[in-house]
Structures are given as C-alpha cells and as structure tokens.
mmCIF file of C-alpha atoms and ligand atoms in Angstrom:
data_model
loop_
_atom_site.group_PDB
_atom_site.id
_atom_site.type_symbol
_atom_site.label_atom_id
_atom_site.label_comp_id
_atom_site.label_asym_id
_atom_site.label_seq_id
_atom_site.Cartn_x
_atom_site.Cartn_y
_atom_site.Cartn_z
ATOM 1 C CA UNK A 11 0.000 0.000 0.000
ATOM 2 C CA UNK A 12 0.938 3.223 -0.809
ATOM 3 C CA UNK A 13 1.784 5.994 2.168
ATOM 4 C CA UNK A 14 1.352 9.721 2.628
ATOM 5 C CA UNK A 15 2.394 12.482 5.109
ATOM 6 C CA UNK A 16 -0.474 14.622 6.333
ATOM 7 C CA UNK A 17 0.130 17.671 9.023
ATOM 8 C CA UNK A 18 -2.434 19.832 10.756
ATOM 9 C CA UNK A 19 -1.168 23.123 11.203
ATOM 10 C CA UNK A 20 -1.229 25.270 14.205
ATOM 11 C CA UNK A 21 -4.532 27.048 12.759
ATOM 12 C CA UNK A 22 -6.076 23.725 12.304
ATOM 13 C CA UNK A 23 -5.535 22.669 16.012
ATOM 14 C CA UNK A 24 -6.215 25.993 17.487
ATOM 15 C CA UNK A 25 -9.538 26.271 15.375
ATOM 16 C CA UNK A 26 -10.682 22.765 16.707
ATOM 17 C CA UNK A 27 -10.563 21.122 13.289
ATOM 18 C CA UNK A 28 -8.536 17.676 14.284
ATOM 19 C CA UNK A 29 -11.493 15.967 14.799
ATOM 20 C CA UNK A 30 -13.288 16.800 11.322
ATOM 21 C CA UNK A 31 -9.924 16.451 9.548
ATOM 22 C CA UNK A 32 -9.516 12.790 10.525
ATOM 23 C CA UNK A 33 -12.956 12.031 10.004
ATOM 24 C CA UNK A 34 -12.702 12.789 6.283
ATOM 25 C CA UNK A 35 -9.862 10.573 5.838
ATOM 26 C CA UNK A 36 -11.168 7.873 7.506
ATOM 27 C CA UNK A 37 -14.725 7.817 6.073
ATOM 28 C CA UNK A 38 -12.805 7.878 2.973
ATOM 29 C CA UNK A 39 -11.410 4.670 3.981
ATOM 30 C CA UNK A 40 -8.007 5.538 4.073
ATOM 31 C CA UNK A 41 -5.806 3.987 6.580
ATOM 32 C CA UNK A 42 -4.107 5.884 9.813
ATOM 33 C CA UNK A 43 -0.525 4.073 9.921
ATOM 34 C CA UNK A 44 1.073 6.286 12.619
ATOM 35 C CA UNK A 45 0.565 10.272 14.352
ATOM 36 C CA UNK A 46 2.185 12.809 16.644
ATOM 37 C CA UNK A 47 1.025 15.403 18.378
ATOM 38 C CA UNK A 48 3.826 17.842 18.744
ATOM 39 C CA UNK A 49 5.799 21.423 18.546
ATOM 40 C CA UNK A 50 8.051 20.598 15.290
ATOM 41 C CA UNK A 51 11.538 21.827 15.847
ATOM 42 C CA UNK A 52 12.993 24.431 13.910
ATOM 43 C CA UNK A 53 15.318 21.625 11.746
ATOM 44 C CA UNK A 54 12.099 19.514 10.895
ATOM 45 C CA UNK A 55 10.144 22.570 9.608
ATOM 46 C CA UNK A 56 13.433 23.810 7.676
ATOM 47 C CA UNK A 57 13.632 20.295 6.564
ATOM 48 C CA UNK A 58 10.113 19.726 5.299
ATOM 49 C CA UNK A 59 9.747 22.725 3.585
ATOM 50 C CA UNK A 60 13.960 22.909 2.461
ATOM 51 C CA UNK A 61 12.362 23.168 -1.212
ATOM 52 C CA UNK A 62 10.819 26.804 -0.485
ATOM 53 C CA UNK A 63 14.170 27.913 1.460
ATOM 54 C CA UNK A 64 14.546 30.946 -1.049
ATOM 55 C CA UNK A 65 11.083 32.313 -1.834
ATOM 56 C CA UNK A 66 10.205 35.439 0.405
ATOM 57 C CA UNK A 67 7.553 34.039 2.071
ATOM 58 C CA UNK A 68 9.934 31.371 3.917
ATOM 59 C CA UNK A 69 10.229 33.205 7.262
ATOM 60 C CA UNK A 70 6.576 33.343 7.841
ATOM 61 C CA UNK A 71 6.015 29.887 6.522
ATOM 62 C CA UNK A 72 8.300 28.783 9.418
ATOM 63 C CA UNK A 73 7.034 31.228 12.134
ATOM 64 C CA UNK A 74 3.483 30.027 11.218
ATOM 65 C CA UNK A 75 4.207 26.578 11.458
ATOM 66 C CA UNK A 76 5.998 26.846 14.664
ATOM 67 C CA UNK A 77 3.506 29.194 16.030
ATOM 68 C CA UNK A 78 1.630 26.188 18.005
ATOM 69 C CA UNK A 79 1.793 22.334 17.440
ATOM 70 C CA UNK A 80 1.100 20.115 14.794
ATOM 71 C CA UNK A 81 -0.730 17.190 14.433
ATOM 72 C CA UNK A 82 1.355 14.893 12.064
ATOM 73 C CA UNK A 83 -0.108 11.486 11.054
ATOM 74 C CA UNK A 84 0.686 8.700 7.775
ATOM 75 C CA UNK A 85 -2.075 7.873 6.266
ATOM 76 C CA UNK A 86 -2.444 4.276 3.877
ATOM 77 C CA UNK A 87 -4.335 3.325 0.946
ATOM 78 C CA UNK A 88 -3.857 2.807 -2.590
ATOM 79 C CA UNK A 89 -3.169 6.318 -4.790
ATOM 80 C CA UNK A 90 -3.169 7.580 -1.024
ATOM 81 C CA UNK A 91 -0.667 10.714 -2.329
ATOM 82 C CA UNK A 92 -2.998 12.157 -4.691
ATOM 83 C CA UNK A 93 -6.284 11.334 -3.219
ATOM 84 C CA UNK A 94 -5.375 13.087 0.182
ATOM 85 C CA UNK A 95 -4.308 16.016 -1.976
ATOM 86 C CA UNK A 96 -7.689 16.182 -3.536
ATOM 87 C CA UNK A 97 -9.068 15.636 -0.235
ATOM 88 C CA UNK A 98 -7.082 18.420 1.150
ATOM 89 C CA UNK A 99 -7.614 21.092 -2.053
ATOM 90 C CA UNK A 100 -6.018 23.656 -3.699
ATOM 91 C CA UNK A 101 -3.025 25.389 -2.081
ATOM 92 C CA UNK A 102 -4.669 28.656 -2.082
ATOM 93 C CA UNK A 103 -7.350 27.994 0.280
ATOM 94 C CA UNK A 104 -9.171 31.229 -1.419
ATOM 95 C CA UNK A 105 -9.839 28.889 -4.900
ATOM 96 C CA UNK A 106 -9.327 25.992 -3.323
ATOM 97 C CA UNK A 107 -13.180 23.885 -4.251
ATOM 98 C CA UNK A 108 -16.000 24.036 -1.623
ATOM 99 C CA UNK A 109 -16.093 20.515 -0.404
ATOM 100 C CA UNK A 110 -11.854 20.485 -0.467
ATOM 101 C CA UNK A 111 -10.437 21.279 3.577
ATOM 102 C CA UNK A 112 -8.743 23.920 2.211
ATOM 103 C CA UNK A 113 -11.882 24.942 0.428
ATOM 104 C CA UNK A 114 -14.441 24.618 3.361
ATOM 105 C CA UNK A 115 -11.802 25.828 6.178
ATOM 106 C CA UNK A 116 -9.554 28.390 5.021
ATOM 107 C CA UNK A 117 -8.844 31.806 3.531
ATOM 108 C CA UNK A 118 -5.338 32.842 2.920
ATOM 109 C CA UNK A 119 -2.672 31.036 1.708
ATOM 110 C CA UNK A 120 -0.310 31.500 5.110
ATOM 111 C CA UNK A 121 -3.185 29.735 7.018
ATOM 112 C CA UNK A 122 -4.176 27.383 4.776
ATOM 113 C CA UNK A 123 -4.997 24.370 7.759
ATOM 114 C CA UNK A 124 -3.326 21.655 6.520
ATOM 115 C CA UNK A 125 -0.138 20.179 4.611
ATOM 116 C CA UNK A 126 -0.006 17.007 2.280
ATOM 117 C CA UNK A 127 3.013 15.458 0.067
ATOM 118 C CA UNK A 128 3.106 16.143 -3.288
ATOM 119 C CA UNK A 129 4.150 13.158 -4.461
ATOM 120 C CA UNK A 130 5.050 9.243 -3.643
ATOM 121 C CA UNK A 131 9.165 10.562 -3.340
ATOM 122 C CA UNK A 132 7.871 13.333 -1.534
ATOM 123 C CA UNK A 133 5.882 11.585 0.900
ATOM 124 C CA UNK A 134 8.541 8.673 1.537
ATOM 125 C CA UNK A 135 11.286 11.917 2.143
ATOM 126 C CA UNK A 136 8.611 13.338 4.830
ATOM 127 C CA UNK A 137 7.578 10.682 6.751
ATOM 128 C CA UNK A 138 10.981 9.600 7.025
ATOM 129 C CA UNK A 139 11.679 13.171 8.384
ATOM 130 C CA UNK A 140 9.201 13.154 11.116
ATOM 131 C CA UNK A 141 8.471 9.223 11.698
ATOM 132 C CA UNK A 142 10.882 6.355 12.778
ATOM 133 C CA UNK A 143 10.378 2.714 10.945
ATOM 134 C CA UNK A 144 9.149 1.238 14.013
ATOM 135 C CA UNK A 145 6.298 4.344 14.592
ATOM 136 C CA UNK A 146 4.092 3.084 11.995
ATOM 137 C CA UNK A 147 1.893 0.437 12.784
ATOM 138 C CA UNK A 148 0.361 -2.194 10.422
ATOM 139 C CA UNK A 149 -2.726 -3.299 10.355
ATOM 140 C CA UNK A 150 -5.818 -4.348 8.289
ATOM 141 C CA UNK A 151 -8.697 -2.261 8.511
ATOM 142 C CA UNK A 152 -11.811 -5.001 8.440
ATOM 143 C CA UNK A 153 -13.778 -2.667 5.819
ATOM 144 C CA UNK A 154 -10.697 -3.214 2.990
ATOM 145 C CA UNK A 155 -12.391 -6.355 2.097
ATOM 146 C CA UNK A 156 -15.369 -3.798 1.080
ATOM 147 C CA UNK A 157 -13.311 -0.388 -0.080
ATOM 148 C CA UNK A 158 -10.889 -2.537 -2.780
ATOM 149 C CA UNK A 159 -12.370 -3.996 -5.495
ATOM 150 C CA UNK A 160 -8.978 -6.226 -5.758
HETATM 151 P P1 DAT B 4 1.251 22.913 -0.795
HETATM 152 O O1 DAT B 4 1.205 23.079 0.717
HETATM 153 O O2 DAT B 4 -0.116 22.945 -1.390
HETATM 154 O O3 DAT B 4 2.058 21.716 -1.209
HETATM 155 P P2 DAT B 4 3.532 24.523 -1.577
HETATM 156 O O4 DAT B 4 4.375 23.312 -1.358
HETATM 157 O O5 DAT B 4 3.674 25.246 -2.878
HETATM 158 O O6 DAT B 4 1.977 24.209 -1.373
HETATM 159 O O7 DAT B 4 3.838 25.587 -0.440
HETATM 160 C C1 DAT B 4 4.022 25.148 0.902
HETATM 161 C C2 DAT B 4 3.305 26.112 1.812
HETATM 162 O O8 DAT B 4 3.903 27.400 1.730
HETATM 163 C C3 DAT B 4 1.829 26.309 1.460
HETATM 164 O O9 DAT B 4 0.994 25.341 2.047
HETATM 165 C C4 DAT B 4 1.577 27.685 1.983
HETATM 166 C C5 DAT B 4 2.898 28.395 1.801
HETATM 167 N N1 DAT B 4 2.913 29.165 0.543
HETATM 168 C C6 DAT B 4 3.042 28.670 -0.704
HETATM 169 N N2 DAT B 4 3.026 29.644 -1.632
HETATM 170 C C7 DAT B 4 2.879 30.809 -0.937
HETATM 171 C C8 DAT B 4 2.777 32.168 -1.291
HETATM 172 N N3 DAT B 4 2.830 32.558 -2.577
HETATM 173 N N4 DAT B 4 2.618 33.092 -0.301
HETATM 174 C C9 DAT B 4 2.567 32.695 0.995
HETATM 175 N N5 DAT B 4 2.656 31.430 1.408
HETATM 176 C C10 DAT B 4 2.803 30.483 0.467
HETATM 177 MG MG1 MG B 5 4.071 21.307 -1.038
#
C-alpha cells in the first residue's frame, strides 16, 4: 500500500478542526498508519519545507508553522498521495473547491490548515523526516475487504 504524510497546522488545532480532519480521511477509507502530536523543531520545519528555502515568504512559513503544534499522522491506501491532496484542495485555500479542507476551512494562503506530500518521493522523504520505521503500525482495517475492489 501506498503511504502519505499529512500535518495539521497550528490554525487547524487551534480552530478545533482535528477531529473533522480525521474524520474525512477515515470515512474515505483511508488507513491511519502512525501520528504525533507535537511542537516541530525548527530543523524539521526547515527540513520539510527545504524546497521553499529561497522564496520570500519562507520566514513566515516557518514562524506560522511553529507558532503552536502540529498534528502529524501517515495515512495508507492505494493512490493515497494524490487522493489526500484532492481531499485536502487547492493550495490557495481562497480557490481551493468548496467541499476540499482547504476549500471549506480556510482563507489565505499563510493559514491554509493543513499540509499534504506532493508526491510518492515526496511523501517517503517526509515521513521519514518526522516518523521512525518502528512508529508506523500495520494493520488491516476489516472494511478493505469492502473499499478494494482487488
Ligand atoms: P502545498 O502546501 O499545497 O504543497 P507549496 O508546497 O507550494 O503548497 O507551499 C508550501 C506552503 O507554503 C503552502 O501550504 C503555503 C505556503 N505558501 C506557498 N506559496 C505561498 C505564497 N505565494 N505566499 C505565501 N505562502 C505560500
Ligand atoms: Mg508542497
């Protein structure tokens, strides 16, 4: 199965959206492998986000994201990469679709709730960043036998 990194960011927790957030994923029948509740330290955030080092709005990515804690999870399924990015919307949460997190929870883009990889390399370079091996758990979720067609 394939494997994603999600993150709730500070707004997300402070605006009491954990709850809703998971929900979504799960009813979608994706799988939680692993999650943290946490402040990230300055060399995780830097990590994470080492691909936007140079653009100008770098500093306040990084103040934002260490502005409160995070709730950082894995999530399984097959396509899991691209369907939690649909699931999560555009990165502009102003045109990101109604129906999207972004699109039902947010407004600007430097409070836009909630992070996803990009891509499969992506998402096996951030969980590794965040998670140890032995932090996610396996598991089969009884409904796969319903949620997979093979
Ligand atoms: P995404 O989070 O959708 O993958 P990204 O990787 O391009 O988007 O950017 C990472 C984060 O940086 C994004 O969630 C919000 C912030 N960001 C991106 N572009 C920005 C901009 N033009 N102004 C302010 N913040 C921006
Ligand atoms: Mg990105």
């Amino acid at each position: 199965m394939d494997r994603t990194f999600v993150m709730i960011k500070p707004d997300g927790i402070q605006r009491g959206l954990v709850g809703e957030i998971i929900s979504r994923f799960e009813a979608k029948g994706l799988k939680l492998s692993a999650s943290r509740f946490e402040n990230l330290p300055d060399t995780r955030v830097t990590e994470q986000y080492k691909e936007h080092l140079a653009k100008p709005f770098f500093p306040s990515l990084k103040q934002y994201i260490m502005g409160g804690p995070c709730f950082l999870m894995v999530w399984e399924g097959r396509n899991v990469v691209s369907i939690a990015r649909k699931l999560i919307g555009a990165t502009n949460p102003a045109e990101a679709l109604p129906g999207t997190i972004r699109g039902d929870f947010g407004i600007d883009i430097g409070r836009n709730v909630i992070h996803g990889s990009d891509s499969p390399e992506s998402a096996i370079r951030e969980i590794a960043i965040h998670f140890g091996q032995n932090e996610l758990v396996s598991y089969t979720r009884i409904d796969e036998a319903v949620i997979y067609e093979y």
